[in-house]
mmCIF file of C-alpha atoms in Angstrom:
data_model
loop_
_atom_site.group_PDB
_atom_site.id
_atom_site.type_symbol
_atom_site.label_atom_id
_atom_site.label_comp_id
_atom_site.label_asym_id
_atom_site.label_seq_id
_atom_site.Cartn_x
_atom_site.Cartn_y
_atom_site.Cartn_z
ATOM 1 C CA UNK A 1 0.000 0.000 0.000
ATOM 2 C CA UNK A 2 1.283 3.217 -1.103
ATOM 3 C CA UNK A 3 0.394 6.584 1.040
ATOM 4 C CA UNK A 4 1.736 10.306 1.045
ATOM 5 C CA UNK A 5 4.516 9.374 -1.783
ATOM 6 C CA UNK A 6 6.209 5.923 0.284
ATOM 7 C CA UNK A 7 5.442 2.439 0.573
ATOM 8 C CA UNK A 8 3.869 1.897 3.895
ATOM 9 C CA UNK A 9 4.976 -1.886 4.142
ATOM 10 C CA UNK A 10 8.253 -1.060 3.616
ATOM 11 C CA UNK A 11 8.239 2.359 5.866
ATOM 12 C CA UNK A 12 6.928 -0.457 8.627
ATOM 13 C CA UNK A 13 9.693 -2.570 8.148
ATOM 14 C CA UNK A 14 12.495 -0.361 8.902
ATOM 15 C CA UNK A 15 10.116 1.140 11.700
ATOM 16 C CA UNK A 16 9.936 -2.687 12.795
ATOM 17 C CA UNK A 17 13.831 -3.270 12.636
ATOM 18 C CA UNK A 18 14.937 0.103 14.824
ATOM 19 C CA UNK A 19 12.490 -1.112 17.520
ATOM 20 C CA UNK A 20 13.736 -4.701 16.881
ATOM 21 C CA UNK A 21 17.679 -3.658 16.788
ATOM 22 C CA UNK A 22 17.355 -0.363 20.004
ATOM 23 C CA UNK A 23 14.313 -1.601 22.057
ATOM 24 C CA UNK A 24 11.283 0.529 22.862
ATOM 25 C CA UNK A 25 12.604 3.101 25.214
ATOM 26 C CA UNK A 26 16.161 4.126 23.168
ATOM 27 C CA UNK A 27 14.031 4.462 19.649
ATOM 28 C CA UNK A 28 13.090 7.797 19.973
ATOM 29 C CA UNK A 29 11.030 10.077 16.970
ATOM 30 C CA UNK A 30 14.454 11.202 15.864
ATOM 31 C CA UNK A 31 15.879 7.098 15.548
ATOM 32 C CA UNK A 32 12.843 6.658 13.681
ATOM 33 C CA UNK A 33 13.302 9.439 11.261
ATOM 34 C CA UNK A 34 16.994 8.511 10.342
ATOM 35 C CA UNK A 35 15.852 4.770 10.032
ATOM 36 C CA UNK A 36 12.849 5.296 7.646
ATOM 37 C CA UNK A 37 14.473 8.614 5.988
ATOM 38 C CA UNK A 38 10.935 10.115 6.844
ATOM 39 C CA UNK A 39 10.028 13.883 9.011
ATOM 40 C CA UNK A 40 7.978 13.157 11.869
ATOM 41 C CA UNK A 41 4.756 14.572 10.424
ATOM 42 C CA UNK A 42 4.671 12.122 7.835
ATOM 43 C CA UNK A 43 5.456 8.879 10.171
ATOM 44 C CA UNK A 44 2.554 10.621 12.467
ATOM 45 C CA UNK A 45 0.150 10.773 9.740
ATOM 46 C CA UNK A 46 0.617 7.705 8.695
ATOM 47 C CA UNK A 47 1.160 5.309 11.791
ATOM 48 C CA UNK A 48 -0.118 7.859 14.968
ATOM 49 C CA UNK A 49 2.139 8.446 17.817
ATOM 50 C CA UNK A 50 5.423 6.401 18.773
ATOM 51 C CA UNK A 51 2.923 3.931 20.536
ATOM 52 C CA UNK A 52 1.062 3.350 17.818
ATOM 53 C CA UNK A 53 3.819 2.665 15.615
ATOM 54 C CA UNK A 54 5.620 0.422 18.052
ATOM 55 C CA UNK A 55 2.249 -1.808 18.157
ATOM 56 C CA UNK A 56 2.106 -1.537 14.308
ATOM 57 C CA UNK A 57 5.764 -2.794 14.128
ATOM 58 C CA UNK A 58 5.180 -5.863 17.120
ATOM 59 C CA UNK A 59 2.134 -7.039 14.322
ATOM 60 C CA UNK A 60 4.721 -7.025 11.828
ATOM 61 C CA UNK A 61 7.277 -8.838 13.726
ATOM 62 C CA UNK A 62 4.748 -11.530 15.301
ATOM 63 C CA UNK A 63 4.055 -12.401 10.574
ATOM 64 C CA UNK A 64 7.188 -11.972 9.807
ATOM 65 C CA UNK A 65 9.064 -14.105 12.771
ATOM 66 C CA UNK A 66 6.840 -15.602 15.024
ATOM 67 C CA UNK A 67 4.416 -17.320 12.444
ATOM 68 C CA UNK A 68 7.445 -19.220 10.966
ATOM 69 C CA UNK A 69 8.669 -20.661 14.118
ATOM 70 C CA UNK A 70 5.050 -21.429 15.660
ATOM 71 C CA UNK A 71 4.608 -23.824 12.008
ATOM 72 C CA UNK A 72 7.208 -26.563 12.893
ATOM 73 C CA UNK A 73 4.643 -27.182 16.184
ATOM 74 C CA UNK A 74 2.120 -28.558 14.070
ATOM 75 C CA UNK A 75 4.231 -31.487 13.128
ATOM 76 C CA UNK A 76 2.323 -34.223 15.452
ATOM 77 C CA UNK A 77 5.970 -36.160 16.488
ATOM 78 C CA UNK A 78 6.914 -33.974 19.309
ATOM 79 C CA UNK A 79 10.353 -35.135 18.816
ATOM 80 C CA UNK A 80 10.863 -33.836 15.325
ATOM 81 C CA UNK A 81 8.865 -30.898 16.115
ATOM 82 C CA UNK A 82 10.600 -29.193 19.133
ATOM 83 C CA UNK A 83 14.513 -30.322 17.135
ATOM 84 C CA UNK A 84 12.617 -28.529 14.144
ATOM 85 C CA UNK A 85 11.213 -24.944 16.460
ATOM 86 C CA UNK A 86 14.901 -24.385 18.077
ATOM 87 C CA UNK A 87 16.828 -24.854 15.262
ATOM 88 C CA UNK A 88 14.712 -22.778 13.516
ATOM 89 C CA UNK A 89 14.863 -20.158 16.065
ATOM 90 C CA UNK A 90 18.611 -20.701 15.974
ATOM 91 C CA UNK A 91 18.331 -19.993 12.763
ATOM 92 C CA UNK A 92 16.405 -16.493 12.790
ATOM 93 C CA UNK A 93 18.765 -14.893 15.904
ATOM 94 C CA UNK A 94 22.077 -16.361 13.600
ATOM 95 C CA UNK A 95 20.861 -14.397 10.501
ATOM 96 C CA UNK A 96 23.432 -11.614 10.126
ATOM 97 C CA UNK A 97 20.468 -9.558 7.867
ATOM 98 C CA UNK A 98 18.580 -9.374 10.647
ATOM 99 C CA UNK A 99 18.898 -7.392 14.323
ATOM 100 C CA UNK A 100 19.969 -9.475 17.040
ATOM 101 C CA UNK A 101 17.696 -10.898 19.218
ATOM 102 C CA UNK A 102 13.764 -10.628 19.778
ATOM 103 C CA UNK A 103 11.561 -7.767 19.510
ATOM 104 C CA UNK A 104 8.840 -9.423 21.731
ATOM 105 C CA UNK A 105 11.193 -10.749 24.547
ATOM 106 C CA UNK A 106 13.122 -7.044 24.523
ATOM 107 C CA UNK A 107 9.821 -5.065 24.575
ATOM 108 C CA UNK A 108 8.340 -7.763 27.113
ATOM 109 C CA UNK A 109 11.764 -7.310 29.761
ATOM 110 C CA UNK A 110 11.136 -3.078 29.339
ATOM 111 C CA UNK A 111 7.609 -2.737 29.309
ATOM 112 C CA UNK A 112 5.588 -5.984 31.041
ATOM 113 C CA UNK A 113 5.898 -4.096 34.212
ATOM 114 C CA UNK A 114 4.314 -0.869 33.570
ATOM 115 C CA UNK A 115 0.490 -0.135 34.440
ATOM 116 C CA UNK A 116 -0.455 1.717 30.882
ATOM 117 C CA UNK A 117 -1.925 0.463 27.871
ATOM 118 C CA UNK A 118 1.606 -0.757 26.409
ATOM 119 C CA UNK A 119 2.348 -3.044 29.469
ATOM 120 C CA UNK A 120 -1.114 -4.676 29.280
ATOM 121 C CA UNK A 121 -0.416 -5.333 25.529
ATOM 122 C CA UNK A 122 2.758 -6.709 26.292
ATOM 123 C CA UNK A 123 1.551 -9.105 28.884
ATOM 124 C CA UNK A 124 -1.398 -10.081 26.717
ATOM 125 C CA UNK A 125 1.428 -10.981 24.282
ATOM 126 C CA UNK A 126 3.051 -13.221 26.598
ATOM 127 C CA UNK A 127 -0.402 -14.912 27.824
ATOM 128 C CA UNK A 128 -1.273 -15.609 24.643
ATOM 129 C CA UNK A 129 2.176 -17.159 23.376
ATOM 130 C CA UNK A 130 1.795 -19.260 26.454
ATOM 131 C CA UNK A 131 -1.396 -20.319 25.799
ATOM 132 C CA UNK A 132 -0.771 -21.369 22.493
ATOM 133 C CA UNK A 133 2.592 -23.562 23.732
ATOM 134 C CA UNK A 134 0.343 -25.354 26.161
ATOM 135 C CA UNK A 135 -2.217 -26.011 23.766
ATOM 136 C CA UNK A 136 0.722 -28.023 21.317
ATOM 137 C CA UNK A 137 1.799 -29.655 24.300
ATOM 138 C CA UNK A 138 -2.186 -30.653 25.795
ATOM 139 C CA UNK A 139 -2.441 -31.786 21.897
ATOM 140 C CA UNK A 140 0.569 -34.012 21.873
ATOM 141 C CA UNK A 141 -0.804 -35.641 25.495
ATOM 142 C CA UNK A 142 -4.160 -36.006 24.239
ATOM 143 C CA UNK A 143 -2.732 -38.179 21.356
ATOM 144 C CA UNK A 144 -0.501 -40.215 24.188
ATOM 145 C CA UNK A 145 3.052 -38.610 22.950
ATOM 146 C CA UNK A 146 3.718 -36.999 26.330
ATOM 147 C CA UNK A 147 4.234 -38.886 29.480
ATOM 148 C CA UNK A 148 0.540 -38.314 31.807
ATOM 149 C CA UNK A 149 2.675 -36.451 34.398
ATOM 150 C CA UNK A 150 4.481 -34.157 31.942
ATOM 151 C CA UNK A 151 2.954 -31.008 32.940
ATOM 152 C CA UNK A 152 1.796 -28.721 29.413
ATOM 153 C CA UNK A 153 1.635 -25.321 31.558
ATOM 154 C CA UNK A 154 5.008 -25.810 33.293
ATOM 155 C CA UNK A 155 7.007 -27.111 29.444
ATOM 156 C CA UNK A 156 5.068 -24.105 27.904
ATOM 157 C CA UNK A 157 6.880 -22.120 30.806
ATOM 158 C CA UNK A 158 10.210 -23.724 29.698
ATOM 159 C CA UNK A 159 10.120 -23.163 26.244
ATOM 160 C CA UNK A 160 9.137 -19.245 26.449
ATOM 161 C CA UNK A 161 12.525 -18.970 28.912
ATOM 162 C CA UNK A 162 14.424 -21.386 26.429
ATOM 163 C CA UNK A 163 13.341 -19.063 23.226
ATOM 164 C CA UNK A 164 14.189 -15.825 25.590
ATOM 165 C CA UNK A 165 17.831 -17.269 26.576
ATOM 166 C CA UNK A 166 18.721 -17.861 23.662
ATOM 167 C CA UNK A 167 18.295 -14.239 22.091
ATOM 168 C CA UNK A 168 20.111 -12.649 24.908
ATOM 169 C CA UNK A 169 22.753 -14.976 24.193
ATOM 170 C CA UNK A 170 22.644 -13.956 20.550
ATOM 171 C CA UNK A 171 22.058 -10.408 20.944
ATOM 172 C CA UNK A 172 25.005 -10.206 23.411
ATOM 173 C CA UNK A 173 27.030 -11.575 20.537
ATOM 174 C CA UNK A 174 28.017 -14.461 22.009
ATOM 175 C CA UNK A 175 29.604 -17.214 20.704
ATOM 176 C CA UNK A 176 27.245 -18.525 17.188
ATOM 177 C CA UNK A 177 28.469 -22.089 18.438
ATOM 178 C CA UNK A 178 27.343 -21.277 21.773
ATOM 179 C CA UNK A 179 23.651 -20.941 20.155
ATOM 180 C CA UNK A 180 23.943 -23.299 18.162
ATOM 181 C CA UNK A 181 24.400 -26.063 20.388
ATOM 182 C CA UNK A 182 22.265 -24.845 23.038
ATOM 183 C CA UNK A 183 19.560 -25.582 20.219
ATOM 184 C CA UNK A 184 20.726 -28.752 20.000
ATOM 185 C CA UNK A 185 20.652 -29.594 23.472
ATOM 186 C CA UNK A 186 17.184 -28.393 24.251
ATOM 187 C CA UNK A 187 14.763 -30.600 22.314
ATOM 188 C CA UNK A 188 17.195 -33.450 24.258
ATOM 189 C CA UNK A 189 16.125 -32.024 27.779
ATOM 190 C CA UNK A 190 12.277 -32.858 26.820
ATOM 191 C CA UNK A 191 13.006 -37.030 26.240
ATOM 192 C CA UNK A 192 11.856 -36.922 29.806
ATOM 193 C CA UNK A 193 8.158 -36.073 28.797
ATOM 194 C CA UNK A 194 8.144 -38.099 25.423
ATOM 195 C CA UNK A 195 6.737 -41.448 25.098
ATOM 196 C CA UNK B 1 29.431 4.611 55.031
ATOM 197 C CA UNK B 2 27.854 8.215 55.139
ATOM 198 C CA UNK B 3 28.557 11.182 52.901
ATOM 199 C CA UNK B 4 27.218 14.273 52.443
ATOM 200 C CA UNK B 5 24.283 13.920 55.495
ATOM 201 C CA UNK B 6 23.023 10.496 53.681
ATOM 202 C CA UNK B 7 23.550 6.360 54.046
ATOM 203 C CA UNK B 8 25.530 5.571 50.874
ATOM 204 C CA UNK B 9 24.059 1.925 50.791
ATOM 205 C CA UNK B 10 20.506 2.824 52.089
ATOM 206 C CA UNK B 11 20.568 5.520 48.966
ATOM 207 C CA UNK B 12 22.560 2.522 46.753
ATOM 208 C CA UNK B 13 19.997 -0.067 47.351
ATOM 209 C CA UNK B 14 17.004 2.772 46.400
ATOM 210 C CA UNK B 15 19.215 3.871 43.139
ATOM 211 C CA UNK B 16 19.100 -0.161 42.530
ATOM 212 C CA UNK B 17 15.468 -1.002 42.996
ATOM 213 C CA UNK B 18 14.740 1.738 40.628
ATOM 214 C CA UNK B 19 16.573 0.653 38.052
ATOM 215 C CA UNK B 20 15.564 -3.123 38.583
ATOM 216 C CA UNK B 21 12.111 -1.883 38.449
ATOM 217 C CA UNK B 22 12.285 0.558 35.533
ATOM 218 C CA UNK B 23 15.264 -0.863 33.523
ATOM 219 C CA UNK B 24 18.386 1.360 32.360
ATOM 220 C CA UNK B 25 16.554 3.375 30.087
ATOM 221 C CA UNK B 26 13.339 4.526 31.896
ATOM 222 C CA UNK B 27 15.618 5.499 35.115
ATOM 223 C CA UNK B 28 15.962 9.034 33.987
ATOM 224 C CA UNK B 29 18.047 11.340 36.556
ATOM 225 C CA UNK B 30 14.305 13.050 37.776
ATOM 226 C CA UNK B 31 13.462 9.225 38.380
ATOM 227 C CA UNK B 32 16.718 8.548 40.667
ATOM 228 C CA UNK B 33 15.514 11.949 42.514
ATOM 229 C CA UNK B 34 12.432 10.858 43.486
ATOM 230 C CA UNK B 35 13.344 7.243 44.621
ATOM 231 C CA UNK B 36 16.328 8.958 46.702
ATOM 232 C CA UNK B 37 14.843 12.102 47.790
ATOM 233 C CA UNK B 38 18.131 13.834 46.985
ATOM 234 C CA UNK B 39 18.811 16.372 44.489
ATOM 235 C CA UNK B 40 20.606 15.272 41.242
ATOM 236 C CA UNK B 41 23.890 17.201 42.388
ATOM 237 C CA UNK B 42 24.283 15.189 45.180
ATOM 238 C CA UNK B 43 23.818 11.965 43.510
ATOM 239 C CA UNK B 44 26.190 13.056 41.066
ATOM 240 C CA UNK B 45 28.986 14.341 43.642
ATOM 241 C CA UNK B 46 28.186 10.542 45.818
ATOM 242 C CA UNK B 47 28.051 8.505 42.642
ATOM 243 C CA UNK B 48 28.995 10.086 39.400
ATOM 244 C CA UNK B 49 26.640 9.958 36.561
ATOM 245 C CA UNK B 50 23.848 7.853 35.135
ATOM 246 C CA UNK B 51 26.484 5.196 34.120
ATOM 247 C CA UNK B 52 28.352 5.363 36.608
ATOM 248 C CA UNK B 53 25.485 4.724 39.260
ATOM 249 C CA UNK B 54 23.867 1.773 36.951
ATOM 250 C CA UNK B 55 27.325 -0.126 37.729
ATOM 251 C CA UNK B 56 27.232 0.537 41.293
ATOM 252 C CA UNK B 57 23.639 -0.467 40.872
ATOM 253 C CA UNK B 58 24.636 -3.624 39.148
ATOM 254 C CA UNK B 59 27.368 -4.655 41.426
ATOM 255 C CA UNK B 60 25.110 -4.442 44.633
ATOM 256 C CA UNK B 61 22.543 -6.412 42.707
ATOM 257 C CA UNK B 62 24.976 -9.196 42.342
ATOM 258 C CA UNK B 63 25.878 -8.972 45.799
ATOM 259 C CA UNK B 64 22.458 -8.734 46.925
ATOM 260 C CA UNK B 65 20.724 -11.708 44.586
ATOM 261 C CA UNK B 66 22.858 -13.316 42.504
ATOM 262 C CA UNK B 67 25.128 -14.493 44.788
ATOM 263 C CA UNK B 68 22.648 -15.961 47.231
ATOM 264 C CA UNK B 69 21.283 -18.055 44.269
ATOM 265 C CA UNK B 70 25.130 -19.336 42.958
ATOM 266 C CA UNK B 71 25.725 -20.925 46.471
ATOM 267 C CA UNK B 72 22.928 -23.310 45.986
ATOM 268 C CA UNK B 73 25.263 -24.746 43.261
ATOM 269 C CA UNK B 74 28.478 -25.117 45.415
ATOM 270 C CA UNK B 75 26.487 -28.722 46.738
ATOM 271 C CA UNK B 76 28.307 -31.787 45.213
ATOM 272 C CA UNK B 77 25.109 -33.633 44.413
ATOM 273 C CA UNK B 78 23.690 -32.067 41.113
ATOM 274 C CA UNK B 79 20.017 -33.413 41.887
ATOM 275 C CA UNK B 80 19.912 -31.467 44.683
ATOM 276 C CA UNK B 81 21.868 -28.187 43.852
ATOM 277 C CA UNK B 82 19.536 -27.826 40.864
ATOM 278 C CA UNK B 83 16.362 -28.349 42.663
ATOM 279 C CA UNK B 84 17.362 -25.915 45.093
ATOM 280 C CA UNK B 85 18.847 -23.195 42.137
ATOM 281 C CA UNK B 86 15.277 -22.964 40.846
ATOM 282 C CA UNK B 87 13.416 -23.190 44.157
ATOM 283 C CA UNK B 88 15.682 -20.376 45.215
ATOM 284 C CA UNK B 89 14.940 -18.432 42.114
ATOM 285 C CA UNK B 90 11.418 -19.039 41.880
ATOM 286 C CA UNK B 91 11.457 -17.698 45.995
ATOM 287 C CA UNK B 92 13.490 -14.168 44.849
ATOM 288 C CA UNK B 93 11.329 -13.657 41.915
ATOM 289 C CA UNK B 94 8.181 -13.958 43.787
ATOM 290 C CA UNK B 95 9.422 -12.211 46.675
ATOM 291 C CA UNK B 96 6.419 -8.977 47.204
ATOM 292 C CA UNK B 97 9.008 -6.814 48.809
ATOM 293 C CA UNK B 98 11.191 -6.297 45.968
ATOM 294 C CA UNK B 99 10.738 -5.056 42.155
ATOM 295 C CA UNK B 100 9.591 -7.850 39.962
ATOM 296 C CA UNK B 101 12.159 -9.252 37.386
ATOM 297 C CA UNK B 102 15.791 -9.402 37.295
ATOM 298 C CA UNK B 103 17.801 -6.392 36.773
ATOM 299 C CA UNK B 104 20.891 -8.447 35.251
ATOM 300 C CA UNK B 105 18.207 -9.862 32.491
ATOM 301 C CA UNK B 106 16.363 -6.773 31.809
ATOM 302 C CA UNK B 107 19.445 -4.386 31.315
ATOM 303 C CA UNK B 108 21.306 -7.371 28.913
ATOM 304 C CA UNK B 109 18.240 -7.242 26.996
ATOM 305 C CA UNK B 110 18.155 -3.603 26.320
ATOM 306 C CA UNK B 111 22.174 -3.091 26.382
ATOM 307 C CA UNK B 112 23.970 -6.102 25.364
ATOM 308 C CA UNK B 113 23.897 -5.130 21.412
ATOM 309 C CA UNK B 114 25.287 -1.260 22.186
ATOM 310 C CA UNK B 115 28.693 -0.663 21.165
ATOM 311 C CA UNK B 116 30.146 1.546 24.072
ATOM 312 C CA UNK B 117 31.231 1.090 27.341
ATOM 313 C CA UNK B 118 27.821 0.144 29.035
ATOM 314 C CA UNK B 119 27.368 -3.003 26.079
ATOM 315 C CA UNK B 120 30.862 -3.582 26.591
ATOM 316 C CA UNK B 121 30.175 -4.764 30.376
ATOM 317 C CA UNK B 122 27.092 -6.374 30.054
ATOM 318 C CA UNK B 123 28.403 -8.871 27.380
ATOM 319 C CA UNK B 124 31.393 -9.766 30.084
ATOM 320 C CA UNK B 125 28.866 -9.799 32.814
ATOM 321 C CA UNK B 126 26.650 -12.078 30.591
ATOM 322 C CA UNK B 127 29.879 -14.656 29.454
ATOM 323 C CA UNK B 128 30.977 -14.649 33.352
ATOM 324 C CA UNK B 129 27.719 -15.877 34.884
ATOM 325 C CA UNK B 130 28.175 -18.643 31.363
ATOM 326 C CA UNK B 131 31.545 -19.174 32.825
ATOM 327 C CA UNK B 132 30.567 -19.814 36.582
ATOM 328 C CA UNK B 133 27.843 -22.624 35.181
ATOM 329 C CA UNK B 134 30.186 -24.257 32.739
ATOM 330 C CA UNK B 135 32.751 -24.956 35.746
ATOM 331 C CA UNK B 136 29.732 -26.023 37.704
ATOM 332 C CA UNK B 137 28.982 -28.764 35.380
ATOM 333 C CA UNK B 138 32.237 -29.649 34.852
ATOM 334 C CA UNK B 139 32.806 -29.903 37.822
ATOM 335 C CA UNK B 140 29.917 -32.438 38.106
ATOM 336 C CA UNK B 141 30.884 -34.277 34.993
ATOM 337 C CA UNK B 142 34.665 -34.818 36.126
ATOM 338 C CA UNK B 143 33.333 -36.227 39.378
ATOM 339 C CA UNK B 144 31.208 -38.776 37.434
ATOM 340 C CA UNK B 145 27.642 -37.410 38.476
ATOM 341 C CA UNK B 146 27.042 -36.258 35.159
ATOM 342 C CA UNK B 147 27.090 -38.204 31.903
ATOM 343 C CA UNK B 148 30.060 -37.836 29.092
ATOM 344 C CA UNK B 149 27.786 -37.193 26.648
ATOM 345 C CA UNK B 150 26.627 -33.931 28.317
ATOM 346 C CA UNK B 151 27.894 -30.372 26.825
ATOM 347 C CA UNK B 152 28.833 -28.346 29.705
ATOM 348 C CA UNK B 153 28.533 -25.004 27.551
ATOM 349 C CA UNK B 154 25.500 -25.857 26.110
ATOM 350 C CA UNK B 155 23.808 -26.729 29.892
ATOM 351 C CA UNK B 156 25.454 -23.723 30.818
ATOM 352 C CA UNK B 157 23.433 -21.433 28.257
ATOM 353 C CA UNK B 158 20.571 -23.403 29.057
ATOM 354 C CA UNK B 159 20.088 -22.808 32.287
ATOM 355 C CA UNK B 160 20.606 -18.773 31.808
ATOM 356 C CA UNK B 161 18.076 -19.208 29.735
ATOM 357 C CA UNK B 162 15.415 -20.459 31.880
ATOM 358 C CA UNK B 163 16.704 -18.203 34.627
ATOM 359 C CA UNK B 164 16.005 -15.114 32.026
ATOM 360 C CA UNK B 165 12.626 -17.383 30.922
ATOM 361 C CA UNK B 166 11.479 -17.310 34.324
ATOM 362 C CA UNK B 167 11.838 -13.399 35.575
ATOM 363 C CA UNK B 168 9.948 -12.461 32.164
ATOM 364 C CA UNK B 169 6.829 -14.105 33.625
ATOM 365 C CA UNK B 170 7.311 -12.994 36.905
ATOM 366 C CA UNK B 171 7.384 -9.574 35.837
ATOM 367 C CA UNK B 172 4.912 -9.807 33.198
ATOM 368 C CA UNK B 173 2.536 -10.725 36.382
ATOM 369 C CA UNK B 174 1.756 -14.071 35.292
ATOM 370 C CA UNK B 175 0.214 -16.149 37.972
ATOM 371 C CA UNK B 176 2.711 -17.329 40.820
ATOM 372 C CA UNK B 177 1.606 -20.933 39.986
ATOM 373 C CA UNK B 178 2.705 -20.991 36.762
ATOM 374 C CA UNK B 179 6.641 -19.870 38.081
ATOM 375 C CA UNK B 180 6.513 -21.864 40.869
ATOM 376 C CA UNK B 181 5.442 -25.081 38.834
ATOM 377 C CA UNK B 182 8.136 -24.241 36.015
ATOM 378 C CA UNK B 183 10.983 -23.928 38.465
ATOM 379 C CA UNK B 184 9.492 -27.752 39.975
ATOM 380 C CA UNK B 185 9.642 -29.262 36.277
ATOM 381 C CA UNK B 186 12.843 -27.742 35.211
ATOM 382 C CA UNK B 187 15.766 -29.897 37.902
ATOM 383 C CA UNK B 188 13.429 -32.911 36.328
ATOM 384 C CA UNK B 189 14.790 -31.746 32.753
ATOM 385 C CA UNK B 190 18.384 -32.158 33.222
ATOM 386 C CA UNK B 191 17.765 -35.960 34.932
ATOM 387 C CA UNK B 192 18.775 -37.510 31.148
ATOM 388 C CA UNK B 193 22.256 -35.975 32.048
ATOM 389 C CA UNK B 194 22.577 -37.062 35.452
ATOM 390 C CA UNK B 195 24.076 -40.499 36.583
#
């Protein structure tokens, strides 16, 4: 969609990245001008306030990120499912065209506290990630692929920390081998649970 | 120690709490006023700047938590010590009398991708505490109580994860079931790597 002379999808993307790459606090109207190459006015017009555009850019994020990694979840073998979710996390916080680390977990750590609007989004966000986790792992004990005292809330739990480690780890720049076989490791720690 | 007519700690430990609560970026100087009831010249004169009170801030935090929750690993039998790292964890988290979260977490999240001074130290702060757990287990794994198969490092980055997994929902407010019944389930993860 094209508005005011620019391409709004792409405008949103680079709006989406200098959230992604600063956090919510350190992008301020200026960060957001150099990153989209757009005057205030114009990113007001056409997103609303810095709120606005940092719940614009968290929709973006969620399709362009989280959608891919939530797919390899609906593969009914638990075992190839979680190897396939971390190494395809590992995958999106290794890839050097991207910012490091997660927009959601970042914004989440700065802003889940806070009484206003933007800290009830945030832990609305993280409700509803958990909820869908424990769903995938209710599913896979429903079908007798998880051990009856594996306990879906508590792995959900696990797996949220597991996805937030590991993009600290890679936005800290640590070690890509470090990541790497971190991802390995973790499907490994849920044998436990698996028939 | 007092300076100036004030405690030094008693106005340390209020500096800290605000920034554990608000994070590095939110803690503006008017912010650090309020919590302390001193005027900014005074904080300045007692602690130097912003920066320079976030470290002070950072190193009484790890004197205050992080070291009660490393001595539950100095116990020889790994079953235990990591029943009793989580339990601990799960206890500070969900203690009412101080801010929600982890300050360590929260300020690696917003600062470990910067590339002064401030990034600088978080990303040594972050590959210490990986450091400190990768002796741990090796420690474990030289004394036979943990299987040869096991990576150290990637145990190591595992369990900062979960640490970082679990003050995300206790700051996002989630219910204290849900952390209390993820720090139960995850000792019971590492059992495939214990003898």
């Amino acid at each position: 969609m094209r508005s005011a002379g620019f391409d709004r999808d792409e405008v949103l993307e680079k709006i989406t990245d200098a959230f992604w790459e600063n956090g919510y606090e350190a992008t301020s109207i200026g960060v957001l001008e150099s990153a989209t190459g757009l005057k205030r006015q114009s990113l007001y017009n056409a997103f609303g306030n810095k709120d606005a555009m940092f719940e614009s850019a968290l929709n973006a994020y969620q399709q362009r990120v989280n959608a891919r990694l939530l797919q390899t979840l609906e593969n009914p073998d638990p075992r190839a499912a979680l190897h396939d979710f971390f190494a395809r996390q590992a995958t999106i916080l290794l890839d050097a065209g991207q910012p490091s680390g997660c927009l959601v977990s970042g914004a989440q750590q700065e802003l889940a506290n806070r009484g206003e609007t933007l800290g009830e989004n945030m832990r609305s966000l993280l409700l509803g990630q958990h909820s869908t986790l424990v769903e995938v792992f209710e599913r896979w004990q429903d079908a007798g692929k998880l051990t009856s005292d594996a306990n879906p809330a508590a792995l959900a739990a696990i797996v949220m920390g597991a996805l937030r480690g590991q993009a600290v780890l890679a936005r800290a720049a640590c070690s890509r081998d470090l990541v790497a076989s971190a991802a390995e490791t973790l499907p490994e720690m849920f044998e436990r649970y698996l028939v």
